[in-house]
Amino acid sequence: MVVLLILVALSIVVIFTALAQSKKKRLWRQVQVERLTKVKQHTAGPIEMLSASSLLVEFTFDNKKYSCQTAFKQSLYDSFCANKATYIFIDPENPSQCLDNTFEKSRYVKLWGISTLLMIICSALSYL
């Protein structure tokens, strides 16, 4: 029962932290993609993109070179391969953070919440 209460408390903290960060306004900056590489990894990179194809995007922001790994988007890849001007949005306070990654992370917060809820229900049913 104590473990269940700890998991509930942890879930509440995770959900409220995610909500607080989603409410915080960010000013995203548009930057032009200089290089684009399709990546398939299994052990490295952000957890929200493991085992899925992703893109390693290189760009310049404030005269410094940065890169960010983002979820694979066919339209972005096709645009860059066709030698068209291709742009992504980044966080100016943390240039290695792409806009697409924030949407991917929100999926895992929902998964954490649903998993905890199911565990509470199963635990409650086992005591009946």
Short mmCIF file of C-alpha atoms in Angstrom, two decimals:
data_model
loop_
_atom_site.label_atom_id
_atom_site.label_comp_id
_atom_site.label_asym_id
_atom_site.label_seq_id
_atom_site.Cartn_x
_atom_site.Cartn_y
_atom_site.Cartn_z
CA MET A 1 0.00 0.00 0.00
CA VAL A 2 2.89 2.34 0.78
CA VAL A 3 4.41 1.64 -2.62
CA LEU A 4 1.10 2.52 -4.22
CA LEU A 5 0.96 5.85 -2.38
CA ILE A 6 4.52 6.66 -3.44
CA LEU A 7 3.69 5.89 -7.07
CA VAL A 8 0.58 8.06 -6.90
CA ALA A 9 2.58 10.93 -5.40
CA LEU A 10 5.29 10.54 -8.05
CA SER A 11 2.70 10.54 -10.81
CA ILE A 12 1.07 13.68 -9.47
CA VAL A 13 4.45 15.42 -9.34
CA VAL A 14 5.30 14.35 -12.91
CA ILE A 15 1.92 15.45 -14.26
CA PHE A 16 1.97 18.84 -12.51
CA THR A 17 5.56 19.48 -13.61
CA ALA A 18 4.63 18.70 -17.21
CA LEU A 19 1.58 20.96 -17.01
CA ALA A 20 3.62 23.80 -15.52
CA GLN A 21 6.22 23.53 -18.27
CA SER A 22 3.58 23.39 -20.99
CA LYS A 23 2.00 26.60 -19.69
CA LYS A 24 5.34 28.42 -19.71
CA LYS A 25 5.51 30.45 -22.87
CA ARG A 26 8.53 30.01 -25.06
CA LEU A 27 9.61 32.11 -27.94
CA TRP A 28 10.68 29.73 -30.68
CA ARG A 29 13.16 30.90 -33.29
CA GLN A 30 13.18 29.76 -36.88
CA VAL A 31 16.58 28.63 -38.16
CA GLN A 32 17.65 27.29 -41.52
CA VAL A 33 18.80 23.70 -41.70
CA GLU A 34 22.38 23.39 -42.96
CA ARG A 35 22.77 19.61 -42.78
CA LEU A 36 20.34 16.81 -42.26
CA THR A 37 21.12 13.18 -41.48
CA LYS A 38 18.65 10.33 -41.08
CA VAL A 39 19.47 8.34 -37.95
CA LYS A 40 18.30 4.99 -36.61
CA GLN A 41 19.55 4.34 -33.08
CA HIS A 42 18.79 1.82 -30.40
CA THR A 43 20.66 2.95 -27.29
CA ALA A 44 21.62 6.61 -27.65
CA GLY A 45 19.62 9.81 -27.88
CA PRO A 46 16.49 11.14 -26.25
CA ILE A 47 14.35 8.38 -24.74
CA GLU A 48 11.25 9.57 -26.58
CA MET A 49 12.87 8.69 -29.91
CA LEU A 50 14.60 5.38 -29.16
CA SER A 51 13.98 2.65 -31.72
CA ALA A 52 12.41 5.09 -34.19
CA SER A 53 13.99 6.84 -37.13
CA SER A 54 15.01 10.37 -36.37
CA LEU A 55 16.82 13.26 -37.97
CA LEU A 56 20.05 14.87 -36.84
CA VAL A 57 19.67 18.51 -37.82
CA GLU A 58 22.61 20.94 -37.95
CA PHE A 59 22.08 24.69 -37.96
CA THR A 60 23.68 28.00 -36.98
CA PHE A 61 22.23 30.20 -34.24
CA ASP A 62 23.95 33.38 -33.02
CA ASN A 63 27.01 32.54 -35.13
CA LYS A 64 27.49 29.19 -33.37
CA LYS A 65 26.94 25.72 -34.83
CA TYR A 66 24.37 23.53 -33.08
CA SER A 67 22.68 20.23 -33.75
CA CYS A 68 19.49 18.68 -32.50
CA GLN A 69 17.99 15.26 -32.88
CA THR A 70 14.33 15.36 -33.77
CA ALA A 71 11.61 12.93 -34.79
CA PHE A 72 11.65 11.89 -38.44
CA LYS A 73 9.39 14.05 -40.60
CA GLN A 74 9.17 13.03 -44.24
CA SER A 75 8.26 16.56 -45.40
CA LEU A 76 11.36 18.04 -43.74
CA TYR A 77 13.58 15.32 -45.19
CA ASP A 78 12.12 15.66 -48.71
CA SER A 79 12.41 19.45 -48.65
CA PHE A 80 16.08 19.31 -47.66
CA CYS A 81 16.88 16.60 -50.23
CA ALA A 82 15.28 18.75 -52.95
CA ASN A 83 17.75 21.57 -52.08
CA LYS A 84 14.93 23.85 -50.91
CA ALA A 85 15.37 26.25 -48.00
CA THR A 86 14.35 24.16 -44.98
CA TYR A 87 13.63 25.54 -41.51
CA ILE A 88 13.00 24.23 -38.01
CA PHE A 89 12.03 25.96 -34.77
CA ILE A 90 14.38 25.94 -31.78
CA ASP A 91 14.34 27.26 -28.22
CA PRO A 92 16.68 30.31 -28.12
CA GLU A 93 17.53 29.64 -24.45
CA ASN A 94 18.50 26.05 -25.24
CA PRO A 95 19.33 25.86 -28.97
CA SER A 96 19.72 22.08 -28.96
CA GLN A 97 15.99 21.79 -28.11
CA CYS A 98 13.75 21.53 -31.21
CA LEU A 99 10.04 22.26 -31.18
CA ASP A 100 9.15 18.78 -32.45
CA ASN A 101 10.85 17.15 -29.43
CA THR A 102 8.55 18.89 -26.96
CA PHE A 103 5.53 17.28 -28.61
CA GLU A 104 7.18 13.85 -28.44
CA LYS A 105 7.92 14.22 -24.71
CA SER A 106 4.31 15.04 -23.88
CA ARG A 107 3.28 11.58 -25.12
CA TYR A 108 5.41 9.94 -22.44
CA VAL A 109 3.93 12.04 -19.64
CA LYS A 110 0.49 10.81 -20.69
CA LEU A 111 1.79 7.23 -20.82
CA TRP A 112 3.21 7.57 -17.29
CA GLY A 113 -0.12 8.90 -15.99
CA ILE A 114 -2.20 6.17 -17.65
CA SER A 115 0.19 3.44 -16.45
CA THR A 116 -0.06 4.69 -12.88
CA LEU A 117 -3.85 4.87 -13.06
CA LEU A 118 -4.03 1.28 -14.35
CA MET A 119 -1.70 0.14 -11.58
CA ILE A 120 -3.90 1.80 -8.95
CA ILE A 121 -6.98 0.13 -10.37
CA CYS A 122 -5.33 -3.30 -10.48
CA SER A 123 -4.01 -2.88 -6.95
CA ALA A 124 -7.43 -1.79 -5.67
CA LEU A 125 -9.07 -4.77 -7.36
CA SER A 126 -6.58 -7.18 -5.78
CA TYR A 127 -7.60 -6.02 -2.29
CA LEU A 128 -11.29 -6.77 -2.94
#
